[in-house]
GROMACS .gro file of C-alpha atoms in nm:
model
  477
    1UNK     CA    1  -0.052   2.252   1.911
    2UNK     CA    2  -0.108   2.266   1.538
    3UNK     CA    3   0.148   2.347   1.273
    4UNK     CA    4  -0.065   2.564   1.047
    5UNK     CA    5   0.140   2.524   0.732
    6UNK     CA    6  -0.008   2.263   0.500
    7UNK     CA    7   0.274   2.027   0.427
    8UNK     CA    8   0.362   1.694   0.268
    9UNK     CA    9   0.407   1.669   0.477
   10UNK     CA   10   0.158  -2.144   0.463
   11UNK     CA   11  -0.088  -2.329   0.549
   12UNK     CA   12   0.008  -2.454   0.897
   13UNK     CA   13   0.362  -2.358   0.986
   14UNK     CA   14   0.605  -2.456   0.715
   15UNK     CA   15   0.380  -2.715   0.550
   16UNK     CA   16   0.327  -2.527   0.226
   17UNK     CA   17   0.671  -2.376   0.199
   18UNK     CA   18   0.869  -2.359  -0.120
   19UNK     CA   19   1.229  -2.244  -0.109
   20UNK     CA   20   1.329  -1.944  -0.315
   21UNK     CA   21   1.648  -1.983  -0.516
   22UNK     CA   22   1.950  -1.812  -0.363
   23UNK     CA   23   1.772  -1.728  -0.038
   24UNK     CA   24   1.944  -1.816   0.287
   25UNK     CA   25   1.708  -1.980   0.532
   26UNK     CA   26   1.903  -1.852   0.831
   27UNK     CA   27   1.827  -1.493   0.729
   28UNK     CA   28   1.453  -1.539   0.756
   29UNK     CA   29   1.231  -1.485   1.055
   30UNK     CA   30   0.914  -1.584   0.870
   31UNK     CA   31   0.893  -1.957   0.811
   32UNK     CA   32   0.728  -2.010   0.477
   33UNK     CA   33   0.355  -1.950   0.470
   34UNK     CA   34   0.305  -1.996   0.839
   35UNK     CA   35  -0.029  -1.904   0.984
   36UNK     CA   36   0.039  -1.601   1.200
   37UNK     CA   37  -0.185  -1.405   1.433
   38UNK     CA   38  -0.406  -1.178   1.228
   39UNK     CA   39  -0.376  -0.808   1.278
   40UNK     CA   40  -0.128  -0.583   1.449
   41UNK     CA   41   0.084  -0.716   1.732
   42UNK     CA   42   0.165  -0.407   1.937
   43UNK     CA   43   0.385  -0.618   2.163
   44UNK     CA   44   0.653  -0.590   1.891
   45UNK     CA   45   0.685  -0.212   1.922
   46UNK     CA   46   1.045  -0.120   1.993
   47UNK     CA   47   1.203  -0.440   1.867
   48UNK     CA   48   1.505  -0.413   1.637
   49UNK     CA   49   1.421  -0.400   1.266
   50UNK     CA   50   1.599  -0.311   0.946
   51UNK     CA   51   1.505   0.040   0.828
   52UNK     CA   52   1.479   0.044   0.449
   53UNK     CA   53   1.348   0.398   0.399
   54UNK     CA   54   1.011   0.568   0.403
   55UNK     CA   55   0.798   0.644   0.706
   56UNK     CA   56   0.485   0.844   0.787
   57UNK     CA   57   0.671   1.173   0.794
   58UNK     CA   58   0.915   1.099   0.512
   59UNK     CA   59   0.860   1.239   0.164
   60UNK     CA   60   0.945   0.900   0.015
   61UNK     CA   61   0.642   0.744   0.182
   62UNK     CA   62   0.395   1.010   0.074
   63UNK     CA   63   0.370   0.941  -0.298
   64UNK     CA   64   0.026   0.780  -0.288
   65UNK     CA   65  -0.121   1.039  -0.053
   66UNK     CA   66   0.019   1.330  -0.251
   67UNK     CA   67  -0.122   1.184  -0.572
   68UNK     CA   68  -0.455   1.120  -0.403
   69UNK     CA   69  -0.477   1.483  -0.295
   70UNK     CA   70  -0.420   1.596  -0.654
   71UNK     CA   71  -0.700   1.370  -0.779
   72UNK     CA   72  -0.942   1.473  -0.503
   73UNK     CA   73  -0.885   1.839  -0.582
   74UNK     CA   74  -0.953   1.771  -0.950
   75UNK     CA   75  -1.271   1.589  -0.847
   76UNK     CA   76  -1.382   1.896  -0.653
   77UNK     CA   77  -1.333   2.112  -0.962
   78UNK     CA   78  -1.535   1.890  -1.195
   79UNK     CA   79  -1.812   1.797  -0.952
   80UNK     CA   80  -1.700   1.445  -0.861
   81UNK     CA   81  -1.697   1.356  -0.492
   82UNK     CA   82  -1.381   1.160  -0.415
   83UNK     CA   83  -1.381   1.237  -0.044
   84UNK     CA   84  -1.521   0.998   0.211
   85UNK     CA   85  -1.882   1.081   0.288
   86UNK     CA   86  -1.842   1.405   0.096
   87UNK     CA   87  -1.567   1.541   0.321
   88UNK     CA   88  -1.417   1.511   0.666
   89UNK     CA   89  -1.070   1.447   0.802
   90UNK     CA   90  -0.880   1.141   0.915
   91UNK     CA   91  -0.572   1.127   1.133
   92UNK     CA   92  -0.283   0.899   1.224
   93UNK     CA   93  -0.114   0.928   1.564
   94UNK     CA   94   0.220   0.781   1.666
   95UNK     CA   95   0.160   0.518   1.934
   96UNK     CA   96   0.371   0.493   2.248
   97UNK     CA   97   0.384   0.854   2.363
   98UNK     CA   98   0.319   0.956   2.727
   99UNK     CA   99  -0.039   1.012   2.839
  100UNK     CA  100  -0.185   1.329   2.691
  101UNK     CA  101   0.094   1.381   2.437
  102UNK     CA  102   0.049   1.336   2.063
  103UNK     CA  103   0.226   1.349   1.729
  104UNK     CA  104   0.048   1.274   1.406
  105UNK     CA  105  -0.087   1.384   1.073
  106UNK     CA  106  -0.432   1.502   0.968
  107UNK     CA  107  -0.551   1.472   0.609
  108UNK     CA  108  -0.859   1.481   0.389
  109UNK     CA  109  -1.025   1.140   0.404
  110UNK     CA  110  -1.053   0.990   0.054
  111UNK     CA  111  -1.330   0.762  -0.063
  112UNK     CA  112  -1.258   0.399  -0.142
  113UNK     CA  113  -1.205   0.446  -0.515
  114UNK     CA  114  -0.971   0.282  -0.764
  115UNK     CA  115  -0.903   0.632  -0.899
  116UNK     CA  116  -0.729   0.727  -0.572
  117UNK     CA  117  -0.385   0.567  -0.519
  118UNK     CA  118  -0.399   0.573  -0.138
  119UNK     CA  119  -0.721   0.370  -0.151
  120UNK     CA  120  -0.633   0.153  -0.449
  121UNK     CA  121  -0.301   0.048  -0.292
  122UNK     CA  122  -0.492  -0.165  -0.040
  123UNK     CA  123  -0.648  -0.378  -0.313
  124UNK     CA  124  -0.322  -0.378  -0.507
  125UNK     CA  125  -0.126  -0.515  -0.212
  126UNK     CA  126  -0.388  -0.781  -0.155
  127UNK     CA  127  -0.369  -0.883  -0.521
  128UNK     CA  128   0.010  -0.904  -0.490
  129UNK     CA  129  -0.014  -1.118  -0.178
  130UNK     CA  130  -0.270  -1.349  -0.339
  131UNK     CA  131  -0.060  -1.406  -0.647
  132UNK     CA  132   0.268  -1.448  -0.461
  133UNK     CA  133   0.112  -1.701  -0.224
  134UNK     CA  134  -0.023  -1.904  -0.514
  135UNK     CA  135   0.310  -1.899  -0.693
  136UNK     CA  136   0.504  -2.009  -0.385
  137UNK     CA  137   0.257  -2.255  -0.233
  138UNK     CA  138   0.008  -2.380  -0.490
  139UNK     CA  139   0.145  -2.355  -0.843
  140UNK     CA  140   0.236  -2.698  -0.990
  141UNK     CA  141   0.608  -2.770  -0.980
  142UNK     CA  142   0.608  -2.826  -1.356
  143UNK     CA  143   0.496  -2.467  -1.416
  144UNK     CA  144   0.674  -2.135  -1.406
  145UNK     CA  145   0.540  -1.783  -1.358
  146UNK     CA  146   0.534  -1.580  -1.679
  147UNK     CA  147   0.469  -1.206  -1.711
  148UNK     CA  148   0.288  -1.105  -2.029
  149UNK     CA  149   0.222  -0.749  -2.147
  150UNK     CA  150   0.023  -0.684  -2.463
  151UNK     CA  151  -0.173  -0.399  -2.628
  152UNK     CA  152  -0.546  -0.424  -2.577
  153UNK     CA  153  -0.624  -0.241  -2.903
  154UNK     CA  154  -0.456  -0.159  -3.232
  155UNK     CA  155  -0.413   0.212  -3.154
  156UNK     CA  156  -0.442   0.480  -2.889
  157UNK     CA  157  -0.791   0.612  -2.814
  158UNK     CA  158  -0.960   0.938  -2.722
  159UNK     CA  159  -1.142   0.984  -2.394
  160UNK     CA  160  -1.484   0.975  -2.561
  161UNK     CA  161  -1.405   0.621  -2.676
  162UNK     CA  162  -1.288   0.487  -2.341
  163UNK     CA  163  -1.607   0.310  -2.234
  164UNK     CA  164  -1.647   0.119  -2.559
  165UNK     CA  165  -1.273   0.057  -2.579
  166UNK     CA  166  -1.266  -0.108  -2.234
  167UNK     CA  167  -1.535  -0.351  -2.346
  168UNK     CA  168  -1.342  -0.427  -2.665
  169UNK     CA  169  -1.022  -0.470  -2.465
  170UNK     CA  170  -1.173  -0.739  -2.244
  171UNK     CA  171  -1.324  -0.912  -2.547
  172UNK     CA  172  -0.971  -0.932  -2.687
  173UNK     CA  173  -0.840  -1.048  -2.350
  174UNK     CA  174  -1.089  -1.334  -2.337
  175UNK     CA  175  -0.992  -1.453  -2.682
  176UNK     CA  176  -0.621  -1.459  -2.589
  177UNK     CA  177  -0.694  -1.634  -2.260
  178UNK     CA  178  -0.909  -1.905  -2.418
  179UNK     CA  179  -0.665  -1.964  -2.700
  180UNK     CA  180  -0.377  -2.006  -2.457
  181UNK     CA  181  -0.579  -2.237  -2.232
  182UNK     CA  182  -0.674  -2.461  -2.526
  183UNK     CA  183  -0.310  -2.484  -2.632
  184UNK     CA  184  -0.235  -2.700  -2.329
  185UNK     CA  185   0.069  -2.496  -2.229
  186UNK     CA  186  -0.086  -2.353  -1.912
  187UNK     CA  187  -0.338  -2.092  -1.804
  188UNK     CA  188  -0.388  -1.729  -1.708
  189UNK     CA  189  -0.383  -1.638  -1.338
  190UNK     CA  190  -0.433  -1.261  -1.309
  191UNK     CA  191  -0.483  -0.969  -1.547
  192UNK     CA  192  -0.501  -0.591  -1.504
  193UNK     CA  193  -0.597  -0.337  -1.768
  194UNK     CA  194  -0.388  -0.020  -1.769
  195UNK     CA  195  -0.464   0.304  -1.955
  196UNK     CA  196  -0.147   0.510  -1.988
  197UNK     CA  197  -0.234   0.873  -2.055
  198UNK     CA  198  -0.041   1.107  -2.284
  199UNK     CA  199  -0.096   1.468  -2.180
  200UNK     CA  200   0.034   1.605  -2.510
  201UNK     CA  201  -0.241   1.465  -2.732
  202UNK     CA  202  -0.482   1.357  -2.452
  203UNK     CA  203  -0.496   0.995  -2.572
  204UNK     CA  204  -0.487   0.664  -2.386
  205UNK     CA  205  -0.283   0.351  -2.448
  206UNK     CA  206  -0.480   0.051  -2.326
  207UNK     CA  207  -0.270  -0.254  -2.243
  208UNK     CA  208  -0.282  -0.560  -2.022
  209UNK     CA  209  -0.042  -0.681  -1.756
  210UNK     CA  210  -0.100  -1.055  -1.725
  211UNK     CA  211   0.052  -1.327  -1.511
  212UNK     CA  212   0.019  -1.682  -1.635
  213UNK     CA  213   0.158  -2.021  -1.547
  214UNK     CA  214   0.326  -2.215  -1.828
  215UNK     CA  215   0.437  -2.577  -1.831
  216UNK     CA  216   0.796  -2.645  -1.934
  217UNK     CA  217   0.830  -2.288  -2.057
  218UNK     CA  218   1.190  -2.310  -2.178
  219UNK     CA  219   1.110  -2.604  -2.406
  220UNK     CA  220   0.778  -2.459  -2.523
  221UNK     CA  221   0.866  -2.091  -2.551
  222UNK     CA  222   0.861  -2.079  -2.932
  223UNK     CA  223   0.524  -2.253  -2.952
  224UNK     CA  224   0.380  -2.028  -2.679
  225UNK     CA  225   0.491  -1.720  -2.869
  226UNK     CA  226   0.320  -1.853  -3.182
  227UNK     CA  227  -0.004  -1.922  -2.994
  228UNK     CA  228  -0.008  -1.573  -2.847
  229UNK     CA  229   0.079  -1.411  -3.177
  230UNK     CA  230  -0.201  -1.594  -3.358
  231UNK     CA  231  -0.452  -1.493  -3.091
  232UNK     CA  232  -0.374  -1.118  -3.125
  233UNK     CA  233  -0.455  -1.013  -3.482
  234UNK     CA  234  -0.468  -0.648  -3.373
  235UNK     CA  235  -0.101  -0.666  -3.260
  236UNK     CA  236   0.196  -0.632  -3.495
  237UNK     CA  237   0.365  -0.971  -3.453
  238UNK     CA  238   0.593  -1.085  -3.170
  239UNK     CA  239   0.731  -0.734  -3.131
  240UNK     CA  240   0.391  -0.609  -3.017
  241UNK     CA  241   0.388  -0.794  -2.685
  242UNK     CA  242   0.637  -0.887  -2.413
  243UNK     CA  243   0.674  -1.228  -2.253
  244UNK     CA  244   0.913  -1.275  -1.961
  245UNK     CA  245   0.988  -1.576  -1.744
  246UNK     CA  246   0.997  -1.464  -1.379
  247UNK     CA  247   1.269  -1.612  -1.161
  248UNK     CA  248   1.151  -1.701  -0.808
  249UNK     CA  249   1.379  -1.439  -0.653
  250UNK     CA  250   1.221  -1.172  -0.876
  251UNK     CA  251   0.859  -1.270  -0.822
  252UNK     CA  252   0.771  -1.002  -0.566
  253UNK     CA  253   0.919  -0.727  -0.785
  254UNK     CA  254   0.734  -0.835  -1.101
  255UNK     CA  255   0.408  -0.899  -0.920
  256UNK     CA  256   0.416  -0.564  -0.737
  257UNK     CA  257   0.467  -0.384  -1.067
  258UNK     CA  258   0.193  -0.577  -1.246
  259UNK     CA  259  -0.065  -0.512  -0.973
  260UNK     CA  260   0.024  -0.151  -0.887
  261UNK     CA  261  -0.250   0.116  -0.860
  262UNK     CA  262  -0.345   0.289  -1.182
  263UNK     CA  263  -0.179   0.624  -1.247
  264UNK     CA  264  -0.426   0.736  -1.513
  265UNK     CA  265  -0.642   0.961  -1.296
  266UNK     CA  266  -0.327   1.108  -1.140
  267UNK     CA  267  -0.178   1.186  -1.482
  268UNK     CA  268  -0.494   1.356  -1.606
  269UNK     CA  269  -0.535   1.557  -1.286
  270UNK     CA  270  -0.168   1.662  -1.280
  271UNK     CA  271  -0.201   1.783  -1.640
  272UNK     CA  272  -0.500   1.998  -1.539
  273UNK     CA  273  -0.729   1.848  -1.805
  274UNK     CA  274  -1.063   1.899  -1.633
  275UNK     CA  275  -1.303   1.788  -1.906
  276UNK     CA  276  -1.093   1.483  -1.988
  277UNK     CA  277  -1.086   1.385  -1.622
  278UNK     CA  278  -1.463   1.408  -1.591
  279UNK     CA  279  -1.520   1.202  -1.904
  280UNK     CA  280  -1.262   0.943  -1.798
  281UNK     CA  281  -1.415   0.915  -1.451
  282UNK     CA  282  -1.767   0.872  -1.587
  283UNK     CA  283  -1.650   0.607  -1.836
  284UNK     CA  284  -1.456   0.397  -1.584
  285UNK     CA  285  -1.651   0.428  -1.260
  286UNK     CA  286  -1.789   0.091  -1.163
  287UNK     CA  287  -1.580  -0.088  -1.425
  288UNK     CA  288  -1.383  -0.387  -1.302
  289UNK     CA  289  -1.041  -0.365  -1.463
  290UNK     CA  290  -0.884  -0.679  -1.315
  291UNK     CA  291  -0.949  -1.052  -1.357
  292UNK     CA  292  -0.857  -1.348  -1.138
  293UNK     CA  293  -0.847  -1.680  -1.320
  294UNK     CA  294  -0.806  -2.057  -1.299
  295UNK     CA  295  -0.573  -2.190  -1.028
  296UNK     CA  296  -0.543  -1.856  -0.849
  297UNK     CA  297  -0.921  -1.820  -0.833
  298UNK     CA  298  -0.959  -2.170  -0.686
  299UNK     CA  299  -0.680  -2.107  -0.435
  300UNK     CA  300  -0.845  -1.790  -0.306
  301UNK     CA  301  -1.179  -1.967  -0.272
  302UNK     CA  302  -1.012  -2.226  -0.049
  303UNK     CA  303  -0.851  -1.960   0.167
  304UNK     CA  304  -1.183  -1.779   0.210
  305UNK     CA  305  -1.358  -2.101   0.305
  306UNK     CA  306  -1.102  -2.167   0.578
  307UNK     CA  307  -1.106  -1.813   0.717
  308UNK     CA  308  -0.760  -1.715   0.599
  309UNK     CA  309  -0.601  -1.475   0.356
  310UNK     CA  310  -0.257  -1.406   0.216
  311UNK     CA  311  -0.070  -1.101   0.338
  312UNK     CA  312   0.260  -0.936   0.252
  313UNK     CA  313   0.476  -0.897   0.560
  314UNK     CA  314   0.820  -0.753   0.611
  315UNK     CA  315   1.077  -0.975   0.778
  316UNK     CA  316   1.198  -0.819   1.104
  317UNK     CA  317   1.549  -0.953   1.053
  318UNK     CA  318   1.619  -0.866   0.689
  319UNK     CA  319   1.362  -0.606   0.589
  320UNK     CA  320   1.262  -0.825   0.294
  321UNK     CA  321   0.896  -0.873   0.204
  322UNK     CA  322   0.744  -1.221   0.220
  323UNK     CA  323   0.393  -1.362   0.201
  324UNK     CA  324   0.228  -1.529   0.499
  325UNK     CA  325  -0.122  -1.643   0.589
  326UNK     CA  326  -0.329  -1.459   0.847
  327UNK     CA  327  -0.667  -1.523   0.998
  328UNK     CA  328  -0.935  -1.299   0.861
  329UNK     CA  329  -1.030  -0.997   1.069
  330UNK     CA  330  -1.342  -1.030   1.282
  331UNK     CA  331  -1.525  -0.708   1.349
  332UNK     CA  332  -1.671  -0.650   1.692
  333UNK     CA  333  -2.008  -0.490   1.750
  334UNK     CA  334  -1.838  -0.151   1.770
  335UNK     CA  335  -1.676  -0.197   1.430
  336UNK     CA  336  -1.330  -0.226   1.587
  337UNK     CA  337  -1.117  -0.515   1.457
  338UNK     CA  338  -1.086  -0.765   1.740
  339UNK     CA  339  -0.739  -0.867   1.624
  340UNK     CA  340  -0.613  -0.508   1.616
  341UNK     CA  341  -0.575  -0.509   1.238
  342UNK     CA  342  -0.686  -0.208   1.044
  343UNK     CA  343  -1.010  -0.253   0.848
  344UNK     CA  344  -1.000  -0.325   0.476
  345UNK     CA  345  -0.933  -0.013   0.273
  346UNK     CA  346  -0.782   0.170   0.568
  347UNK     CA  347  -0.414   0.167   0.489
  348UNK     CA  348  -0.454   0.539   0.553
  349UNK     CA  349  -0.735   0.475   0.802
  350UNK     CA  350  -0.989   0.615   0.562
  351UNK     CA  351  -1.283   0.379   0.548
  352UNK     CA  352  -1.485   0.140   0.759
  353UNK     CA  353  -1.766  -0.093   0.660
  354UNK     CA  354  -2.028   0.158   0.772
  355UNK     CA  355  -2.015   0.533   0.794
  356UNK     CA  356  -1.951   0.656   1.146
  357UNK     CA  357  -2.137   0.955   1.283
  358UNK     CA  358  -1.922   1.009   1.594
  359UNK     CA  359  -1.610   1.221   1.607
  360UNK     CA  360  -1.262   1.075   1.658
  361UNK     CA  361  -1.352   0.713   1.596
  362UNK     CA  362  -1.051   0.496   1.670
  363UNK     CA  363  -1.039   0.217   1.413
  364UNK     CA  364  -0.724   0.022   1.481
  365UNK     CA  365  -0.349   0.037   1.440
  366UNK     CA  366  -0.113   0.008   1.148
  367UNK     CA  367   0.125  -0.286   1.112
  368UNK     CA  368   0.442  -0.206   1.302
  369UNK     CA  369   0.701  -0.076   1.054
  370UNK     CA  370   1.076  -0.010   1.084
  371UNK     CA  371   1.140   0.355   1.159
  372UNK     CA  372   1.465   0.553   1.127
  373UNK     CA  373   1.682   0.425   1.407
  374UNK     CA  374   1.592   0.065   1.333
  375UNK     CA  375   1.302  -0.010   1.564
  376UNK     CA  376   0.940  -0.101   1.499
  377UNK     CA  377   0.678   0.170   1.548
  378UNK     CA  378   0.308   0.190   1.469
  379UNK     CA  379   0.033   0.448   1.423
  380UNK     CA  380  -0.327   0.456   1.541
  381UNK     CA  381  -0.598   0.548   1.290
  382UNK     CA  382  -0.876   0.793   1.374
  383UNK     CA  383  -1.173   0.867   1.149
  384UNK     CA  384  -1.398   1.172   1.149
  385UNK     CA  385  -1.120   1.362   1.318
  386UNK     CA  386  -1.224   1.658   1.530
  387UNK     CA  387  -0.935   1.848   1.688
  388UNK     CA  388  -1.171   2.017   1.934
  389UNK     CA  389  -1.240   1.677   2.091
  390UNK     CA  390  -0.881   1.553   2.086
  391UNK     CA  391  -0.847   1.572   2.470
  392UNK     CA  392  -1.125   1.314   2.502
  393UNK     CA  393  -0.940   1.075   2.270
  394UNK     CA  394  -0.627   1.101   2.486
  395UNK     CA  395  -0.808   1.112   2.820
  396UNK     CA  396  -0.678   0.894   3.103
  397UNK     CA  397  -1.019   0.910   3.270
  398UNK     CA  398  -1.209   0.781   2.969
  399UNK     CA  399  -0.942   0.518   2.886
  400UNK     CA  400  -1.078   0.461   2.538
  401UNK     CA  401  -0.943   0.221   2.279
  402UNK     CA  402  -0.683   0.467   2.152
  403UNK     CA  403  -0.559   0.532   2.505
  404UNK     CA  404  -0.522   0.159   2.566
  405UNK     CA  405  -0.338   0.100   2.237
  406UNK     CA  406  -0.102   0.388   2.314
  407UNK     CA  407  -0.036   0.249   2.661
  408UNK     CA  408   0.029  -0.100   2.525
  409UNK     CA  409   0.276   0.038   2.269
  410UNK     CA  410   0.462   0.238   2.535
  411UNK     CA  411   0.495  -0.062   2.766
  412UNK     CA  412   0.610  -0.276   2.475
  413UNK     CA  413   0.875  -0.018   2.390
  414UNK     CA  414   1.016  -0.036   2.743
  415UNK     CA  415   1.005  -0.414   2.744
  416UNK     CA  416   1.170  -0.458   2.406
  417UNK     CA  417   1.435  -0.185   2.442
  418UNK     CA  418   1.499  -0.279   2.808
  419UNK     CA  419   1.504   0.091   2.889
  420UNK     CA  420   1.278   0.320   3.089
  421UNK     CA  421   1.066   0.527   2.849
  422UNK     CA  422   1.219   0.868   2.787
  423UNK     CA  423   1.048   1.103   2.542
  424UNK     CA  424   1.354   1.248   2.371
  425UNK     CA  425   1.513   0.906   2.328
  426UNK     CA  426   1.189   0.781   2.174
  427UNK     CA  427   1.164   1.078   1.935
  428UNK     CA  428   1.529   1.118   1.836
  429UNK     CA  429   1.520   0.883   1.532
  430UNK     CA  430   1.219   1.074   1.395
  431UNK     CA  431   1.316   1.429   1.483
  432UNK     CA  432   1.463   1.542   1.153
  433UNK     CA  433   1.188   1.380   0.946
  434UNK     CA  434   0.913   1.541   1.150
  435UNK     CA  435   1.074   1.885   1.158
  436UNK     CA  436   1.152   1.868   0.786
  437UNK     CA  437   0.790   1.780   0.717
  438UNK     CA  438   0.674   2.078   0.923
  439UNK     CA  439   0.902   2.312   0.731
  440UNK     CA  440   0.829   2.166   0.386
  441UNK     CA  441   0.647   2.383   0.135
  442UNK     CA  442   0.627   2.139  -0.158
  443UNK     CA  443   0.372   1.904  -0.004
  444UNK     CA  444   0.006   1.971   0.056
  445UNK     CA  445  -0.148   1.639   0.149
  446UNK     CA  446  -0.150   1.667   0.528
  447UNK     CA  447  -0.092   1.884   0.831
  448UNK     CA  448   0.137   1.789   1.119
  449UNK     CA  449  -0.032   1.804   1.458
  450UNK     CA  450   0.164   1.766   1.782
  451UNK     CA  451   0.151   1.858   2.147
  452UNK     CA  452   0.369   2.145   2.279
  453UNK     CA  453   0.582   1.907   2.487
  454UNK     CA  454   0.655   1.689   2.184
  455UNK     CA  455   0.739   1.994   1.972
  456UNK     CA  456   0.976   2.131   2.236
  457UNK     CA  457   1.146   1.791   2.260
  458UNK     CA  458   1.195   1.778   1.886
  459UNK     CA  459   1.352   2.123   1.883
  460UNK     CA  460   1.589   2.031   2.168
  461UNK     CA  461   1.690   1.716   1.980
  462UNK     CA  462   1.754   1.922   1.668
  463UNK     CA  463   1.966   2.174   1.858
  464UNK     CA  464   2.161   1.904   2.039
  465UNK     CA  465   2.246   1.719   1.720
  466UNK     CA  466   2.342   2.044   1.548
  467UNK     CA  467   2.577   2.127   1.837
  468UNK     CA  468   2.745   1.786   1.818
  469UNK     CA  469   2.792   1.827   1.443
  470UNK     CA  470   2.952   2.169   1.491
  471UNK     CA  471   3.184   2.029   1.755
  472UNK     CA  472   3.278   1.741   1.529
  473UNK     CA  473   3.350   1.986   1.242
  474UNK     CA  474   3.560   2.208   1.472
  475UNK     CA  475   3.767   1.909   1.581
  476UNK     CA  476   3.849   1.829   1.220
  477UNK     CA  477   3.990   2.177   1.159
   0.00000   0.00000   0.00000
């Protein structure tokens, strides 16, 4: 059954741990930078978890996909292919449903491009995890994390000047970095060039978000400001840049902001500036707009050499985000992650290392996330989605990888909830989100797809809850 309306629808355990100020150890499930099993652990499906908002069917979780759709449509208009392999669909299906039943979303598969938020978020989250791990586990105790923002140029620029301006910006960046390093106060760790777009005059403001480590910052702050000021002759004194000491408890918030996906392509596309978009795309395609430096660079090299990587993970008990170490994903001969983790760049299940020619290629599961109702749920990713061949994906006889993942999730739900699986009980926490997504007219990034039995269950849940609300209201009168 298809709803035709397009809608928006630590090193070894504890050894590298540093305590965060004001954080209660008893509230944490994750123990420092423990080495956890890489990939998705479907055995956790159904366990209690703190729901903090956002889910696959919730409008609040669709920002990146909605923005990506806007940019892809602009690309189509100006002759830029921002869809994977020139087109095609991908899908995500809720895991744990009975055999033959399904509930998911189908969407245009984007290319892996920094211009597309739903693709760029994968690299952004990895950058955040890398930096947070270094700060918590590797940064010298005498140093503090400092956030620096400064203009890359002396004025805003037009789109025809973007390519040359990016080169000039990084020349300026290098001079600031070297001057700070020679001062002896510390060193740069990570930098990202942003290009804020003004739709009114179609100009760009190029500026850097930088994270650096500084020794004895409180005592040396005045001298550090002087060093930075002297290294930026194109900036109007101290008022032209911002320097902020980051408290440990605020590190994840600052780092997430400083590594977030660029909004420039989204802003241009949303403004409907076709020629500007094309010129901007041509000028920035293939340009590396981030830099990893010094201690952070060395730290990542060590992790790679030992087959590990940093990863942001939500604590099951508190809902807070922490950084842990995971083993790197090993790909089997069939290009399916042996650990169950989704491939790189497939937060939306949109890209594998090699293009697939088959339909309905199952490529792993999402990390289990807290859903409304406070239990962990996960989705399975399918590339080159073909609805005509959906029965084969769900087939008991074929017992493919998706079938097995779905079965594992369902059994885990029963084990962790200590209840016999019952479809309406399973769907109740999601019912209003799914039905609202089906009815929505503001969103255009995906289409809800669900089996008749699932749809009927959702409608019965909706009617039952509405009846209880009416009864409750009548009793108050």
